[in-house]
């Protein structure tokens, strides 16, 4: 029997920078964030239909061999008796007007988890927050033009080894220092991976990012027509690259729908791919499946993990066909997936030496807005991504926003009148 220890969240949150803790009994508090949800940005990408141009297709390269790792068929559920408390925190901006319209979608933590760096996507300014002192301590303005310029639209921002910063857009990667000087950059051209599909409907270089030492560039690519998904690895110094086929992710291409009317392309994508670059390996995952690949950066080996959850499905089930012939069929196919499981990214807890991952299933209502209530699940894995626990968190109606672990506690972003705030979860299991 799991205990729930919850505050009346909106009323206590963020009136000051001091921490507050409130304990509330049992399951009657199942609407934990029912009021606060209106100010909580949804951490999950909103599946929508967008207008883009017509695509073209080219065949992919031959893939490498995939090594599959079998999982134990049973385990003791570590999260069966999970309980938690929530503290509310407000970070002092020191009278600086913060602009984070997408929350912490483009943010990163220092290796010691002391500092949070968040990108202002409008001005290309990075804010540095001290999470121990709970205040803004510095900012770094990057140029839009000139020899030290960054991409006009930054898709990925990451902290790298040696006090360096990495930026990427859909085909550019660059390394900078905190003096805002450009140290390195590489712009992919048509000659790079020329046999991959290059279409406006699907990014050629999805999840484009650098290794932490800056020596390699990684990306993901899916070819919907051929039902193939690849990991791309590129050495910018040698200008050499290779592709590794992710065979167990092939079904994800069936979660992508598009239709052309004239020069307009309607797209709905439930096959979002993600990649978490660590010091010695990369984790490759998708919102449509519990499965994950581990790519070893030193040996080049690829390990496939397939956690077998008991509380939720392990995969989204594609519609009968993703062969779409009208805009309405794009909408209908999307609606068939709205109420299925959606997995989020992996979050590492360096104190427990474990990974955690949230999942959610949207409540079946006529309203499909981001404010629609969701069943929220939490999964726990060891360092080898073996499943160690799972639980449904009845007290939550949406997934915590842009969560990360610090000092063994889960921090979840909250925007309070353009000030940076957090709900801090203390788990007991």
Short mmCIF file of C-alpha atoms in Angstrom, two decimals:
data_model
loop_
_atom_site.label_atom_id
_atom_site.label_comp_id
_atom_site.label_asym_id
_atom_site.label_seq_id
_atom_site.Cartn_x
_atom_site.Cartn_y
_atom_site.Cartn_z
CA UNK A 1 0.00 0.00 0.00
CA UNK A 2 1.71 3.19 -1.16
CA UNK A 3 1.45 6.35 0.92
CA UNK A 4 0.96 9.73 -0.76
CA UNK A 5 2.27 12.80 1.01
CA UNK A 6 1.21 15.85 -0.99
CA UNK A 7 0.82 19.63 -0.53
CA UNK A 8 -2.00 21.87 -1.70
CA UNK A 9 0.51 22.79 -4.37
CA UNK A 10 -0.61 26.06 -5.89
CA UNK A 11 -1.36 27.80 -2.60
CA UNK A 12 2.06 27.21 -1.06
CA UNK A 13 4.21 27.45 -4.12
CA UNK A 14 6.70 30.18 -4.68
CA UNK A 15 5.60 32.94 -2.32
CA UNK A 16 9.23 33.19 -1.26
CA UNK A 17 12.56 31.46 -1.76
CA UNK A 18 12.23 29.38 1.41
CA UNK A 19 11.36 25.70 1.21
CA UNK A 20 7.99 24.59 2.54
CA UNK A 21 6.68 21.07 3.05
CA UNK A 22 3.08 20.00 3.48
CA UNK A 23 1.81 16.49 4.13
CA UNK A 24 -1.63 15.39 3.04
CA UNK A 25 -3.29 12.02 3.44
CA UNK A 26 -4.07 9.34 0.91
CA UNK A 27 -5.79 9.03 -2.44
CA UNK A 28 -8.37 11.81 -2.02
CA UNK A 29 -5.64 14.20 -3.11
CA UNK A 30 -5.46 12.61 -6.56
CA UNK A 31 -5.89 16.04 -8.14
CA UNK A 32 -2.46 17.15 -6.86
CA UNK A 33 -1.75 19.52 -9.70
CA UNK A 34 -5.34 20.16 -10.73
CA UNK A 35 -4.89 23.89 -10.05
CA UNK A 36 -1.17 24.15 -10.59
CA UNK A 37 -1.43 22.37 -13.95
CA UNK A 38 -2.54 25.59 -15.59
CA UNK A 39 0.89 27.12 -14.96
CA UNK A 40 2.92 23.95 -15.56
CA UNK A 41 4.29 23.70 -19.13
CA UNK A 42 3.75 20.24 -20.59
CA UNK A 43 7.15 18.51 -20.85
CA UNK A 44 5.97 16.22 -23.61
CA UNK A 45 6.11 17.40 -27.24
CA UNK A 46 2.59 18.27 -28.38
CA UNK A 47 1.62 16.04 -31.28
CA UNK A 48 0.16 18.32 -33.88
CA UNK A 49 -0.31 18.65 -37.59
CA UNK A 50 2.01 21.18 -39.19
CA UNK A 51 2.35 22.44 -42.74
CA UNK A 52 5.65 21.79 -44.46
CA UNK A 53 6.98 21.19 -47.94
CA UNK A 54 7.03 18.01 -50.01
CA UNK A 55 9.73 15.38 -49.35
CA UNK A 56 12.02 13.35 -51.56
CA UNK A 57 13.64 10.00 -50.91
CA UNK A 58 17.07 8.38 -51.26
CA UNK A 59 18.26 4.93 -50.10
CA UNK A 60 20.21 4.53 -46.82
CA UNK A 61 23.67 3.09 -46.18
CA UNK A 62 24.22 -0.49 -45.14
CA UNK A 63 23.96 -0.75 -41.30
CA UNK A 64 26.25 -2.37 -38.73
CA UNK A 65 25.40 -5.45 -36.69
CA UNK A 66 23.28 -4.89 -33.57
CA UNK A 67 24.04 -6.78 -30.34
CA UNK A 68 20.91 -7.71 -28.39
CA UNK A 69 20.99 -8.11 -24.62
CA UNK A 70 18.34 -10.29 -22.97
CA UNK A 71 16.57 -9.16 -19.80
CA UNK A 72 15.64 -11.11 -16.71
CA UNK A 73 11.98 -12.19 -16.95
CA UNK A 74 11.17 -11.18 -13.36
CA UNK A 75 12.20 -8.62 -10.76
CA UNK A 76 11.27 -7.29 -7.32
CA UNK A 77 9.34 -4.02 -7.72
CA UNK A 78 11.48 -1.36 -6.05
CA UNK A 79 8.77 1.31 -6.34
CA UNK A 80 5.86 -0.76 -5.03
CA UNK A 81 5.65 1.24 -1.78
CA UNK A 82 6.79 4.60 -3.10
CA UNK A 83 5.91 7.68 -1.05
CA UNK A 84 7.07 11.24 -1.49
CA UNK A 85 6.93 14.81 -0.25
CA UNK A 86 7.12 18.01 -2.30
CA UNK A 87 8.93 21.22 -1.42
CA UNK A 88 8.36 24.50 -3.26
CA UNK A 89 11.31 26.67 -4.29
CA UNK A 90 11.63 30.06 -5.98
CA UNK A 91 14.94 31.14 -7.52
CA UNK A 92 15.96 34.78 -7.06
CA UNK A 93 16.48 36.42 -10.47
CA UNK A 94 18.25 39.42 -8.89
CA UNK A 95 15.93 41.82 -10.71
CA UNK A 96 16.78 40.31 -14.10
CA UNK A 97 13.86 39.89 -16.48
CA UNK A 98 14.02 36.24 -17.49
CA UNK A 99 12.78 35.05 -20.86
CA UNK A 100 12.25 31.29 -20.97
CA UNK A 101 9.07 30.84 -23.06
CA UNK A 102 9.77 27.12 -23.55
CA UNK A 103 10.77 26.54 -19.95
CA UNK A 104 13.86 24.38 -19.60
CA UNK A 105 13.50 22.74 -23.01
CA UNK A 106 16.97 24.09 -23.83
CA UNK A 107 18.89 23.80 -20.56
CA UNK A 108 21.64 21.70 -19.00
CA UNK A 109 23.18 20.96 -15.60
CA UNK A 110 26.81 21.25 -14.60
CA UNK A 111 28.53 17.94 -13.90
CA UNK A 112 28.32 18.53 -10.12
CA UNK A 113 24.62 19.49 -10.39
CA UNK A 114 25.32 22.83 -8.71
CA UNK A 115 24.58 25.10 -11.65
CA UNK A 116 21.68 25.14 -14.10
CA UNK A 117 22.26 26.83 -17.46
CA UNK A 118 19.16 27.84 -19.45
CA UNK A 119 19.02 29.36 -22.93
CA UNK A 120 16.98 32.43 -23.81
CA UNK A 121 16.10 31.42 -27.37
CA UNK A 122 15.05 34.92 -28.36
CA UNK A 123 18.32 36.69 -27.56
CA UNK A 124 20.74 33.71 -27.48
CA UNK A 125 21.64 34.54 -23.90
CA UNK A 126 22.46 31.78 -21.41
CA UNK A 127 21.43 32.27 -17.78
CA UNK A 128 23.49 30.63 -15.05
CA UNK A 129 21.59 29.73 -11.86
CA UNK A 130 23.20 28.55 -8.63
CA UNK A 131 20.90 25.79 -7.34
CA UNK A 132 22.53 25.79 -3.90
CA UNK A 133 22.13 29.52 -3.35
CA UNK A 134 18.89 29.61 -5.39
CA UNK A 135 19.78 32.68 -7.41
CA UNK A 136 20.83 33.90 -10.84
CA UNK A 137 24.60 34.41 -10.71
CA UNK A 138 25.65 35.17 -14.30
CA UNK A 139 24.61 35.36 -17.95
CA UNK A 140 26.41 34.97 -21.28
CA UNK A 141 25.35 36.80 -24.44
CA UNK A 142 26.21 35.02 -27.70
CA UNK A 143 26.41 36.83 -31.03
CA UNK A 144 23.96 36.35 -33.88
CA UNK A 145 26.40 37.58 -36.51
CA UNK A 146 30.14 37.68 -37.03
CA UNK A 147 32.96 35.15 -36.52
CA UNK A 148 31.62 33.99 -33.13
CA UNK A 149 27.98 33.75 -34.14
CA UNK A 150 25.68 30.91 -33.11
CA UNK A 151 22.86 29.46 -35.24
CA UNK A 152 19.84 31.78 -35.56
CA UNK A 153 17.59 28.99 -34.27
CA UNK A 154 19.27 26.76 -31.71
CA UNK A 155 17.73 23.31 -31.44
CA UNK A 156 20.19 21.86 -28.93
CA UNK A 157 22.32 23.40 -26.19
CA UNK A 158 24.68 21.24 -24.12
CA UNK A 159 27.48 21.64 -21.59
CA UNK A 160 30.70 19.89 -22.59
CA UNK A 161 33.98 18.94 -20.99
CA UNK A 162 36.56 21.64 -20.29
CA UNK A 163 34.14 24.50 -19.61
CA UNK A 164 32.81 24.46 -23.16
CA UNK A 165 29.34 24.84 -24.64
CA UNK A 166 27.86 23.04 -27.64
CA UNK A 167 25.15 24.44 -29.92
CA UNK A 168 23.33 22.69 -32.76
CA UNK A 169 20.52 23.33 -35.19
CA UNK A 170 19.26 21.02 -37.95
CA UNK A 171 22.67 20.71 -39.67
CA UNK A 172 25.19 22.85 -37.75
CA UNK A 173 27.22 22.06 -34.63
CA UNK A 174 29.55 24.45 -32.86
CA UNK A 175 31.71 24.56 -29.72
CA UNK A 176 32.14 27.79 -27.75
CA UNK A 177 33.70 28.90 -24.49
CA UNK A 178 32.13 30.98 -21.72
CA UNK A 179 33.83 34.06 -23.17
CA UNK A 180 31.36 33.47 -26.06
CA UNK A 181 34.14 32.72 -28.53
CA UNK A 182 33.64 30.07 -31.22
CA UNK A 183 36.27 27.31 -30.93
CA UNK A 184 34.98 24.92 -33.58
CA UNK A 185 32.07 24.49 -35.95
CA UNK A 186 30.91 22.07 -38.62
CA UNK A 187 28.14 22.57 -41.13
CA UNK A 188 26.79 19.43 -42.77
CA UNK A 189 26.54 19.69 -46.55
CA UNK A 190 24.90 17.63 -49.27
CA UNK A 191 28.00 15.43 -49.61
CA UNK A 192 27.67 14.27 -45.98
CA UNK A 193 25.48 11.16 -45.74
CA UNK A 194 24.22 11.91 -49.24
CA UNK A 195 22.30 8.64 -49.44
CA UNK A 196 20.00 9.54 -46.54
CA UNK A 197 16.56 10.96 -47.11
CA UNK A 198 16.81 14.77 -47.13
CA UNK A 199 13.28 16.10 -46.81
CA UNK A 200 11.59 19.04 -45.09
CA UNK A 201 9.07 16.64 -43.58
CA UNK A 202 11.66 14.65 -41.62
CA UNK A 203 14.89 16.13 -40.25
CA UNK A 204 17.89 14.49 -41.86
CA UNK A 205 19.84 14.97 -38.63
CA UNK A 206 17.43 14.39 -35.75
CA UNK A 207 18.69 14.95 -32.15
CA UNK A 208 21.93 16.38 -33.55
CA UNK A 209 24.53 16.77 -30.77
CA UNK A 210 28.20 16.38 -29.86
CA UNK A 211 30.09 13.93 -27.71
CA UNK A 212 31.19 15.57 -24.47
CA UNK A 213 34.80 15.77 -25.68
CA UNK A 214 33.64 17.38 -28.92
CA UNK A 215 35.38 14.83 -31.14
CA UNK A 216 32.28 13.23 -32.66
CA UNK A 217 28.85 14.32 -33.84
CA UNK A 218 25.81 12.08 -33.31
CA UNK A 219 22.34 12.15 -34.80
CA UNK A 220 19.31 9.94 -35.47
CA UNK A 221 17.54 9.42 -38.76
CA UNK A 222 14.35 7.65 -39.78
CA UNK A 223 13.30 6.64 -43.27
CA UNK A 224 9.53 6.20 -43.10
CA UNK A 225 9.15 4.71 -46.58
CA UNK A 226 11.71 1.98 -46.00
CA UNK A 227 10.78 1.63 -42.29
CA UNK A 228 14.35 2.03 -41.05
CA UNK A 229 15.89 4.00 -38.18
CA UNK A 230 19.61 4.81 -37.93
CA UNK A 231 22.17 6.15 -35.51
CA UNK A 232 24.63 8.41 -37.34
CA UNK A 233 28.20 8.96 -36.09
CA UNK A 234 30.49 11.53 -37.69
CA UNK A 235 34.15 12.47 -37.14
CA UNK A 236 34.40 16.15 -38.19
CA UNK A 237 38.20 16.18 -38.18
CA UNK A 238 38.44 13.30 -40.65
CA UNK A 239 35.09 14.18 -42.26
CA UNK A 240 34.13 10.51 -42.05
CA UNK A 241 30.90 9.01 -40.84
CA UNK A 242 28.98 5.78 -40.47
CA UNK A 243 25.41 4.61 -39.91
CA UNK A 244 24.21 1.96 -37.49
CA UNK A 245 20.75 0.55 -38.13
CA UNK A 246 18.47 0.36 -35.09
CA UNK A 247 16.42 -2.59 -36.25
CA UNK A 248 14.18 -2.84 -33.17
CA UNK A 249 13.04 0.76 -33.71
CA UNK A 250 11.81 0.12 -37.26
CA UNK A 251 8.17 -0.07 -36.12
CA UNK A 252 8.39 3.54 -34.89
CA UNK A 253 8.25 4.72 -38.50
CA UNK A 254 4.63 3.49 -38.50
CA UNK A 255 3.85 6.18 -35.89
CA UNK A 256 4.60 8.96 -38.38
CA UNK A 257 1.85 10.22 -40.70
CA UNK A 258 1.92 12.71 -43.57
CA UNK A 259 -0.17 13.84 -46.51
CA UNK A 260 0.45 16.33 -49.33
CA UNK A 261 -2.08 18.77 -50.71
CA UNK A 262 -0.52 20.95 -53.39
CA UNK A 263 2.69 22.37 -51.95
CA UNK A 264 1.56 21.75 -48.37
CA UNK A 265 2.55 18.72 -46.35
CA UNK A 266 0.53 17.74 -43.26
CA UNK A 267 2.53 15.82 -40.67
CA UNK A 268 1.84 14.20 -37.32
CA UNK A 269 4.76 12.57 -35.54
CA UNK A 270 4.35 10.14 -32.64
CA UNK A 271 7.73 8.55 -33.34
CA UNK A 272 9.85 11.16 -31.56
CA UNK A 273 13.41 9.93 -31.15
CA UNK A 274 15.72 11.06 -28.35
CA UNK A 275 19.36 10.63 -27.40
CA UNK A 276 21.17 11.21 -24.11
CA UNK A 277 24.94 11.61 -24.55
CA UNK A 278 27.02 10.55 -21.54
CA UNK A 279 30.78 10.43 -21.02
CA UNK A 280 31.24 6.89 -22.36
CA UNK A 281 27.95 5.98 -24.02
CA UNK A 282 24.76 7.23 -25.63
CA UNK A 283 21.20 6.22 -24.68
CA UNK A 284 18.80 6.14 -27.63
CA UNK A 285 15.07 6.06 -26.95
CA UNK A 286 11.63 7.09 -28.19
CA UNK A 287 8.37 8.24 -26.65
CA UNK A 288 6.67 5.36 -28.48
CA UNK A 289 8.44 2.49 -26.72
CA UNK A 290 10.05 1.31 -23.49
CA UNK A 291 12.93 -0.11 -25.52
CA UNK A 292 16.34 1.56 -25.46
CA UNK A 293 19.68 1.18 -27.23
CA UNK A 294 23.04 1.73 -25.50
CA UNK A 295 25.89 2.75 -27.79
CA UNK A 296 29.39 2.40 -26.30
CA UNK A 297 31.49 5.36 -27.47
CA UNK A 298 34.78 3.53 -26.96
CA UNK A 299 34.12 0.11 -28.49
CA UNK A 300 31.35 1.06 -30.90
CA UNK A 301 29.20 -1.81 -29.63
CA UNK A 302 25.42 -1.49 -29.53
CA UNK A 303 23.31 -3.11 -26.82
CA UNK A 304 19.54 -3.41 -27.06
CA UNK A 305 17.40 -3.43 -23.90
CA UNK A 306 13.71 -4.32 -23.81
CA UNK A 307 12.22 -3.69 -20.33
CA UNK A 308 9.01 -5.66 -19.82
CA UNK A 309 6.63 -3.45 -17.87
CA UNK A 310 3.62 -4.90 -16.11
CA UNK A 311 1.56 -1.75 -15.46
CA UNK A 312 1.57 -0.30 -18.98
CA UNK A 313 2.13 -1.46 -22.57
CA UNK A 314 5.75 -1.56 -23.69
CA UNK A 315 5.01 0.00 -27.09
CA UNK A 316 2.51 2.19 -28.81
CA UNK A 317 0.44 0.14 -31.25
CA UNK A 318 0.48 1.66 -34.75
CA UNK A 319 -2.75 2.02 -36.74
CA UNK A 320 -3.52 -0.62 -39.33
CA UNK A 321 -1.58 1.44 -41.90
CA UNK A 322 0.31 4.70 -42.08
CA UNK A 323 -0.44 4.98 -45.80
CA UNK A 324 -2.35 8.24 -45.65
CA UNK A 325 -4.45 9.65 -48.52
CA UNK A 326 -6.05 12.73 -46.93
CA UNK A 327 -5.59 15.35 -44.25
CA UNK A 328 -8.48 13.80 -42.30
CA UNK A 329 -6.69 10.45 -42.26
CA UNK A 330 -3.69 12.16 -40.67
CA UNK A 331 -6.00 13.41 -37.93
CA UNK A 332 -7.71 10.02 -37.52
CA UNK A 333 -4.40 8.16 -37.30
CA UNK A 334 -3.15 10.64 -34.72
CA UNK A 335 -6.30 10.28 -32.62
CA UNK A 336 -5.78 6.51 -32.53
CA UNK A 337 -2.50 7.10 -30.66
CA UNK A 338 -3.50 9.95 -28.36
CA UNK A 339 -4.66 7.65 -25.58
CA UNK A 340 -1.72 5.23 -25.67
CA UNK A 341 1.36 5.15 -23.45
CA UNK A 342 3.92 7.90 -23.98
CA UNK A 343 7.43 7.45 -22.54
CA UNK A 344 9.65 10.39 -21.63
CA UNK A 345 13.43 10.71 -21.51
CA UNK A 346 15.71 8.94 -19.03
CA UNK A 347 16.78 10.89 -15.92
CA UNK A 348 19.89 9.85 -14.00
CA UNK A 349 20.09 9.99 -10.19
CA UNK A 350 23.81 10.08 -9.38
CA UNK A 351 23.20 9.33 -5.67
CA UNK A 352 21.19 6.16 -6.19
CA UNK A 353 23.15 5.29 -9.36
CA UNK A 354 19.85 4.65 -11.11
CA UNK A 355 17.85 5.91 -14.06
CA UNK A 356 14.22 6.97 -13.82
CA UNK A 357 11.68 7.54 -16.57
CA UNK A 358 8.16 8.93 -16.53
CA UNK A 359 5.32 7.69 -18.70
CA UNK A 360 1.78 8.93 -19.19
CA UNK A 361 -1.53 7.96 -20.74
CA UNK A 362 -4.02 10.67 -21.63
CA UNK A 363 -7.49 10.50 -20.12
CA UNK A 364 -10.14 9.67 -22.71
CA UNK A 365 -12.12 12.87 -23.17
CA UNK A 366 -13.31 14.97 -26.08
CA UNK A 367 -10.81 17.66 -25.07
CA UNK A 368 -7.34 16.81 -26.41
CA UNK A 369 -5.61 19.94 -25.13
CA UNK A 370 -2.27 19.81 -23.23
CA UNK A 371 -4.28 20.48 -20.04
CA UNK A 372 -6.14 17.17 -20.34
CA UNK A 373 -5.50 14.96 -17.31
CA UNK A 374 -3.13 12.03 -17.62
CA UNK A 375 -2.35 8.85 -15.74
CA UNK A 376 1.27 9.26 -14.65
CA UNK A 377 3.74 6.39 -14.16
CA UNK A 378 7.30 6.26 -12.84
CA UNK A 379 9.81 3.57 -13.83
CA UNK A 380 13.20 2.80 -12.25
CA UNK A 381 16.21 1.10 -13.90
CA UNK A 382 19.72 0.17 -12.84
CA UNK A 383 22.82 1.51 -14.63
CA UNK A 384 22.50 -1.22 -17.26
CA UNK A 385 18.91 -0.18 -17.94
CA UNK A 386 17.39 -3.29 -16.35
CA UNK A 387 13.91 -2.59 -15.00
CA UNK A 388 13.89 -2.38 -11.18
CA UNK A 389 10.53 -0.85 -10.37
CA UNK A 390 7.35 0.77 -11.64
CA UNK A 391 4.36 2.50 -10.10
CA UNK A 392 1.32 4.59 -11.00
CA UNK A 393 1.35 7.94 -9.21
CA UNK A 394 -2.33 8.61 -8.56
CA UNK A 395 -1.57 11.98 -6.97
CA UNK A 396 -0.32 13.49 -10.25
CA UNK A 397 -2.45 14.46 -13.23
CA UNK A 398 0.48 15.36 -15.50
CA UNK A 399 4.16 14.54 -15.75
CA UNK A 400 6.58 16.81 -13.84
CA UNK A 401 7.98 19.42 -16.19
CA UNK A 402 11.61 19.14 -17.42
CA UNK A 403 12.65 17.06 -14.39
CA UNK A 404 16.21 16.38 -13.22
CA UNK A 405 17.86 14.93 -10.12
CA UNK A 406 19.99 16.90 -7.67
CA UNK A 407 21.18 15.52 -4.33
CA UNK A 408 18.87 12.53 -4.70
CA UNK A 409 15.74 14.68 -5.18
CA UNK A 410 13.71 15.23 -8.31
CA UNK A 411 13.43 18.88 -9.36
CA UNK A 412 10.54 19.86 -11.64
CA UNK A 413 10.36 23.24 -13.39
CA UNK A 414 7.52 25.69 -12.71
CA UNK A 415 7.11 29.15 -14.25
CA UNK A 416 5.76 31.61 -11.67
CA UNK A 417 5.00 34.90 -13.39
CA UNK A 418 8.22 34.62 -15.44
CA UNK A 419 10.27 33.72 -12.39
CA UNK A 420 12.11 30.39 -12.17
CA UNK A 421 10.55 28.00 -9.67
CA UNK A 422 10.74 24.31 -8.85
CA UNK A 423 8.70 21.60 -7.21
CA UNK A 424 11.23 19.36 -5.47
CA UNK A 425 10.17 15.73 -4.92
CA UNK A 426 11.75 13.67 -2.14
CA UNK A 427 11.15 9.99 -2.88
CA UNK A 428 11.07 7.26 -0.24
CA UNK A 429 11.04 3.62 -1.36
#
